Amino acid sequence: MNQPPETTARLDRLRGRAMPVNHNARTISALAANPGCPRRALLDAAGVNKQRIAAHIGYPAPFGQSRFAITRGNAFEARLTDNGAAELLTLLRDILELDMTEVGYTDFHAVAGNTSRELRHAATRNALTGQDYGPRTLFDHPMLRLRVGGRHAYLEPDLIALRLDGSFHVIEIKSFPVIDGQADPAKVAAAAIQSAVYVHALRDLIAEAGGDPSQVSHETILIAPKDFASHPVAASLDVRKQLGVLNRQLTRMTRIDDLLAQYPESLTFDLDPDADGTPRRDPGDLAQAIALVTANYSPECLATCELCFACRDEAHGSTGALGKSVREDLGGIEYTAQALSLARGQLPPADRAEIAVQLLRAAQIREQLLGEVS
Amino acid sequence: MAQTIEALERRIDELRVAVREAVLPGDKALASARRAELKRAEQAWEDALAATAPRQVLAQQAQGSLLPLREQVYEALSLLQVPAAPKLIATVHEAFFGSTFPTTRVTSLKRDEERSFRSAPFARPYYICAALSADYLSPSRGLLAVSTWPMEKRVIGSLSPRVDFLTAAIRVADAIERIPTPPATARQLLQRFAGNIPGAAPVPGMLASAGPDQVRPDVVRQAAQAELAVHSDADTRLRKEAAARARKQLGDAEQFFGAKDGFQPVKYDETGSAAS
Amino acid sequence: MLTALARAAAATGGRALPIKTVRHVHLAARPLVLVAAQLAGEACAPLAVLVGEDRDKPRLLVVHEPRDRTQRFEFAADLAAIVLPAIERYCGDDHGGDDVGDVGGSADRSQPYPDAPQLLVPNQPTASFLRLLGRSTRFRGTEGEHAVHPSVPLLGRWLTYFSERGEVSPSSQLLPMTSVLADHWATGQSATEDANLSTLLAWISPPDGMTGRDAARAAEDPVRCPPAGPVTDPTFDNEVLEPILRAAHEAALTGDTARRRRALADLERALRGQLEPTWALMWQAVDLLNGLSPAAHVEQRWLSDRRSFTNQAAWIRDGGAPQARRDSAVAAARRLARLEREQQRLAVERAYDDPLVMAEYRMTGEAFAGDVVESDPARVDTTGKRPVLRPQITVATTDEVLFEPGAVLKSPLRPAQQATVKDVVLTGRGTTQVVLELKGGMGRSLTPPPGSVPAVGDNVTYTSLKDDYQPAPKFPEIQDTPWTHGGPPPQDVPTDEDAREDWS
């Protein structure tokens, strides 16, 4: 999976002078979920800051985070990992049946005060692959690495537990509540996918060090607040399904070269910032560059991609922009104008004859009942 | 030219919108500038309102202890006798010394203490200092210790956080037993410890429904000692070795506040001993 | 396909188009409208609520320290003081005064109350917020260390009641306006975007001179157009809310009561500013819906709501326990089966009430509509033991008819009558003639009353869509729950543990 230097160079050129945006498990899982969008695939592979370019071409996306949520999340996590991770240990002694001796705790937020990702990753690697002995059970914020679309993505799971038998468990701490034993299924699903990303990355690390990747359990632990207070509760997630899906999607994403080949070498999304960081690139020019790369807009993008508003405008007139089910209900017709002409009785192409008949009928019925002409 | 309160409120609302509109596309410079303007408008509003309100005699908020922060932290750490995080220190002080302090003040204390030491080494009888990670002898994140403690107590191996937690539990139990009527905050603190030590809760698994009154210090102590026995030998060994290394490799200031630049990763052999 | 076509047309035409000809939900004369804001990061931390039955007199409730749990329950008590009287007004007999006839106090209610309260919220997340608020309050104890005002658990039970009604498709007791509006109009944006009340209304009634699309774009700006809630915009949280709360907190710490008062006034102003626009949109939605006539079955479904409400009121009055946390296995199975049945029945009623809904079934061949070209109302079938009245009609339709002779159909206009297909003939000109033999809905004699048989020239619709009115499947009694489903469940009675739920 090694990326040829020409590809790296091209991706760097695409991105311009900016620092590559770091992936995290959330962005990887979102990226893997819609690999059908070449624009997004290219931008993410190059590590482009989509928020900034979206804003610069006049389509800022409202993807902010409330500080209250961040603070609460941090406080909940701190409560679990304070004092030798006392509260966490209590939960894990129950759900993982930890032995009394399994209490080792090491913090990987920094290495000797240095927060460099490479350094933290090296320390993590040493610690996890046994080149750095000491009684260890809990690793707090270790740094993993995953090759995604030709680049290294640094990933930071909340914790990893290493058992006496050599098995590893990924532990994720979330702040959405579990009420009466039930949590928001969408949030649990997202947590499961993220955990799977960590499992995948950890397996890679173990394998690279010559170990047995199956030592990384597909059983991950999710910790969340119970009911309406901050008392934590632990649950175990089986992420085998997510691992399978992720594997397939990551494999698909490695073919970035094929994608790059379709575009001129000179293509770049560089913002050309001045000394103060203000972009100097002409917005129209940037918009043109972006438009050169095909997008695959669907309403799902609104929740996951910072370019969504720009692509939405571009997709105006397509039935897909109205939703997948709308396009399906229109028999797969791609453009609203097309659908409407057929509904008005315009002669259909041969392969659309059946749909045309139905559209015509539908329009007639609506006219009959509402007196409106499409 | 005092503007009317309403006019000021309208201006504030406009500026709030303006700040948010600058934040949305990520224009940090513009957002900053507008925030500054907003702050000025908010101050003007406050001043205008204060001018119309009758003069308020500000109630003297009891700040609790009259001791400087460093001494309060010293009091709490002396009770615990183990390195601890600001939150625990503040809670212990509230429980046993009657007043608390915001944890943010505690985190900046370490920095001040280091500056004070470096400018006049050993001038004070004690310093609130760092605990050092055994691996790299760098300051352990979030932990505070007392400089007069032996080095062995101030280094943190991988088992030390748990060992120190159990030791702290025993010390808190001891402290509670010394008080005829321990305050609710102290009993709640003991309950928090008890909930995370096997065998320390009055009836196993029933801690959630047990009030703080039902947690017994002697039971907590016994349970903590039982688990401590499992870890202490290994922990002591690690700490002894790390302390020796620290005394050998680090200068005075670094022994108190941790090695800062560069690091020499420790290599352990299979027996768990450090290969020097 | 009809709805999809309407969406395509709306996208091109620049304005939402109707997809229903009548209103399929009940709309109260004085609905209780509620708009809420909650603090990010917590399970259920109310920030503020705008609530009321009068569009010109919304009541604003604000929590001054939303992270303080005691204040949360004080807020709940304040909310109860507004909501409970609005509910209890419909339980006519509970207010002393004129006990009219059989509207007795403690007597068994065989008659449902003449009307019931209706709660309107902007969207589904607000309904979920109320559900959580109900859950967090209905088990609270009114005595002991963590006592709350007695109105709080009562409010909790009512909020839970409304949430549960909201999950029942035919019910109109708790309506999220986004769902209702999107059910009746097709916009030129996606369903995902329709979940935003501001953009939805922008498409349905854009301001003069603006297309739906432009109006929706403008409405998407969270700074100019605050979100409908209960989640607030993050820039509002970070740039406005946090500084104000911090100022109030600092003022409390230093004992500066004047400054604290100012900060809290600022807080109320800021939160009112976030809620008022949505309040206005809610009433705009109410007006739009009132512009539609109610569908035929709406009254009947509202009667179910009234019954349900009456039973709940009686249950509470008679000291019944609050709703359990989780359904037992049997209760869950029962509930699911009931929901499915009700959903099916609702689908049929909607089709019968609304030709636009029926039109979708015409497209799939499950219905056809046309004019009666021949009618023999007096036809009698003498082949059996006794002569029976079996009128026959022929309907000419341009719809595709997939029915075969022998199919038994119904007409929305004559639901008591059965129509059996006798013959289906394709004429050359793109129409189909269907011969139907009618049975029932004409009385017992051999002469049909006038109007009970379609006449020539009438426009009629026939469909295979029927509500079979099947009886509920048999489930074991709760105490006989089989072991495979965990055995009989323990009774979920609120305990001291609930009253003392961890507050750290």
CSV table of N, CA and C in Angstrom, one decimal, chain C residues 206-258:
chain,number,residue,atom,x,y,z
C,206,PRO,N,-43.1,31.5,0.4
C,206,PRO,CA,-42.0,32.4,0.3
C,206,PRO,C,-42.4,33.9,0.4
C,207,PRO,N,-41.6,34.8,0.9
C,207,PRO,CA,-42.0,36.2,0.9
C,207,PRO,C,-42.1,36.7,-0.5
C,208,ASP,N,-42.9,37.7,-0.7
C,208,ASP,CA,-43.2,38.3,-2.0
C,208,ASP,C,-41.9,38.6,-2.8
C,209,GLY,N,-41.9,38.1,-4.0
C,209,GLY,CA,-40.8,38.5,-4.8
C,209,GLY,C,-39.6,37.5,-4.7
C,210,MET,N,-39.7,36.5,-3.8
C,210,MET,CA,-38.6,35.6,-3.7
C,210,MET,C,-39.1,34.2,-4.1
C,211,THR,N,-38.1,33.5,-4.7
C,211,THR,CA,-38.5,32.1,-5.0
C,211,THR,C,-38.3,31.3,-3.7
C,212,GLY,N,-39.0,30.1,-3.7
C,212,GLY,CA,-38.8,29.2,-2.5
C,212,GLY,C,-37.4,28.9,-2.3
C,213,ARG,N,-36.6,28.7,-3.3
C,213,ARG,CA,-35.2,28.3,-3.2
C,213,ARG,C,-34.4,29.4,-2.5
C,214,ASP,N,-34.6,30.6,-3.0
C,214,ASP,CA,-33.9,31.8,-2.4
C,214,ASP,C,-34.3,32.0,-1.0
C,215,ALA,N,-35.6,31.9,-0.7
C,215,ALA,CA,-36.1,32.1,0.6
C,215,ALA,C,-35.5,31.0,1.5
C,216,ALA,N,-35.5,29.8,1.1
C,216,ALA,CA,-34.9,28.7,1.9
C,216,ALA,C,-33.5,28.9,2.2
C,217,ARG,N,-32.7,29.4,1.2
C,217,ARG,CA,-31.3,29.6,1.4
C,217,ARG,C,-31.1,30.7,2.5
C,218,ALA,N,-31.9,31.7,2.4
C,218,ALA,CA,-31.8,32.8,3.4
C,218,ALA,C,-32.2,32.2,4.8
C,219,ALA,N,-33.2,31.3,4.8
C,219,ALA,CA,-33.7,30.8,6.1
C,219,ALA,C,-32.7,29.8,6.7
C,220,GLU,N,-31.7,29.4,5.9
C,220,GLU,CA,-30.8,28.4,6.4
C,220,GLU,C,-29.7,29.1,7.2
C,221,ASP,N,-29.6,30.4,7.1
C,221,ASP,CA,-28.5,31.1,7.9
C,221,ASP,C,-28.9,31.0,9.4
C,222,PRO,N,-28.1,30.3,10.2
C,222,PRO,CA,-28.5,30.1,11.6
C,222,PRO,C,-28.4,31.4,12.4
C,223,VAL,N,-27.6,32.4,11.8
C,223,VAL,CA,-27.4,33.6,12.6
C,223,VAL,C,-28.7,34.5,12.4
C,224,ARG,N,-29.2,34.6,11.2
C,224,ARG,CA,-30.3,35.4,10.9
C,224,ARG,C,-31.6,34.7,11.3
C,225,CYS,N,-31.6,33.4,11.2
C,225,CYS,CA,-32.8,32.6,11.3
C,225,CYS,C,-32.5,31.5,12.3
C,226,PRO,N,-32.7,31.7,13.6
C,226,PRO,CA,-32.3,30.7,14.6
C,226,PRO,C,-32.9,29.4,14.3
C,227,PRO,N,-32.2,28.3,14.6
C,227,PRO,CA,-32.8,27.0,14.3
C,227,PRO,C,-34.0,26.8,15.2
C,228,ALA,N,-34.9,25.9,14.7
C,228,ALA,CA,-36.1,25.7,15.5
C,228,ALA,C,-35.9,24.9,16.8
C,229,GLY,N,-34.7,24.4,17.0
C,229,GLY,CA,-34.5,23.8,18.3
C,229,GLY,C,-34.8,22.3,18.3
C,230,PRO,N,-34.7,21.7,19.5
C,230,PRO,CA,-34.1,22.3,20.7
C,230,PRO,C,-32.6,22.5,20.7
C,231,VAL,N,-31.9,22.0,19.7
C,231,VAL,CA,-30.5,22.2,19.6
C,231,VAL,C,-30.2,23.7,19.1
C,232,THR,N,-29.4,24.4,19.8
C,232,THR,CA,-29.1,25.8,19.5
C,232,THR,C,-27.9,25.8,18.5
C,233,ASP,N,-27.7,26.9,17.8
C,233,ASP,CA,-26.6,27.0,16.9
C,233,ASP,C,-25.3,27.1,17.7
C,234,PRO,N,-24.2,26.4,17.3
C,234,PRO,CA,-23.0,26.4,18.0
C,234,PRO,C,-22.4,27.8,18.1
C,235,THR,N,-22.5,28.6,17.1
C,235,THR,CA,-21.9,30.0,17.2
C,235,THR,C,-22.7,30.8,18.3
C,236,PHE,N,-24.0,30.5,18.4
C,236,PHE,CA,-24.8,31.2,19.5
C,236,PHE,C,-24.3,30.7,20.8
C,237,ASP,N,-24.1,29.4,21.0
C,237,ASP,CA,-23.6,28.9,22.2
C,237,ASP,C,-22.2,29.5,22.6
C,238,ASN,N,-21.3,29.6,21.6
C,238,ASN,CA,-20.0,30.0,21.9
C,238,ASN,C,-19.8,31.5,22.1
C,239,GLU,N,-20.5,32.2,21.2
C,239,GLU,CA,-20.3,33.7,21.2
C,239,GLU,C,-21.3,34.5,22.1
C,240,VAL,N,-22.4,33.9,22.3
C,240,VAL,CA,-23.4,34.7,23.1
C,240,VAL,C,-23.7,34.0,24.4
C,241,LEU,N,-24.1,32.7,24.4
C,241,LEU,CA,-24.6,32.1,25.6
C,241,LEU,C,-23.5,31.9,26.6
C,242,GLU,N,-22.3,31.4,26.2
C,242,GLU,CA,-21.3,31.1,27.1
C,242,GLU,C,-20.8,32.4,27.9
C,243,PRO,N,-20.5,33.5,27.1
C,243,PRO,CA,-20.1,34.7,27.9
C,243,PRO,C,-21.2,35.2,28.9
C,244,ILE,N,-22.4,35.1,28.5
C,244,ILE,CA,-23.5,35.6,29.4
C,244,ILE,C,-23.5,34.7,30.7
C,245,LEU,N,-23.5,33.4,30.5
C,245,LEU,CA,-23.5,32.5,31.6
C,245,LEU,C,-22.3,32.7,32.5
C,246,ARG,N,-21.2,32.9,31.9
C,246,ARG,CA,-20.0,33.1,32.7
C,246,ARG,C,-20.1,34.4,33.5
C,247,ALA,N,-20.6,35.5,32.9
C,247,ALA,CA,-20.8,36.7,33.6
C,247,ALA,C,-21.7,36.5,34.7
C,248,ALA,N,-22.8,35.8,34.5
C,248,ALA,CA,-23.8,35.6,35.6
C,248,ALA,C,-23.2,34.8,36.7
C,249,HIS,N,-22.4,33.8,36.4
C,249,HIS,CA,-21.7,32.9,37.3
C,249,HIS,C,-20.7,33.7,38.2
C,250,GLU,N,-19.9,34.5,37.5
C,250,GLU,CA,-18.9,35.3,38.2
C,250,GLU,C,-19.6,36.3,39.1
C,251,ALA,N,-20.7,36.9,38.6
C,251,ALA,CA,-21.4,37.9,39.5
C,251,ALA,C,-21.9,37.2,40.7
C,252,ALA,N,-22.4,35.9,40.6
C,252,ALA,CA,-22.9,35.2,41.7
C,252,ALA,C,-21.7,34.9,42.7
C,253,LEU,N,-20.6,34.6,42.2
C,253,LEU,CA,-19.4,34.3,43.0
C,253,LEU,C,-19.0,35.5,43.8
C,254,THR,N,-19.0,36.6,43.2
C,254,THR,CA,-18.5,37.8,43.9
C,254,THR,C,-19.6,38.5,44.6
C,255,GLY,N,-20.8,38.0,44.6
C,255,GLY,CA,-21.9,38.6,45.3
C,255,GLY,C,-22.5,39.9,44.7
C,256,ASP,N,-22.1,40.1,43.5
C,256,ASP,CA,-22.6,41.3,42.8
C,256,ASP,C,-24.0,41.1,42.3
C,257,THR,N,-25.0,41.3,43.1
C,257,THR,CA,-26.4,40.9,42.7
C,257,THR,C,-26.9,41.8,41.5
C,258,ALA,N,-26.5,43.0,41.5
C,258,ALA,CA,-26.9,43.9,40.4
C,258,ALA,C,-26.4,43.4,39.1
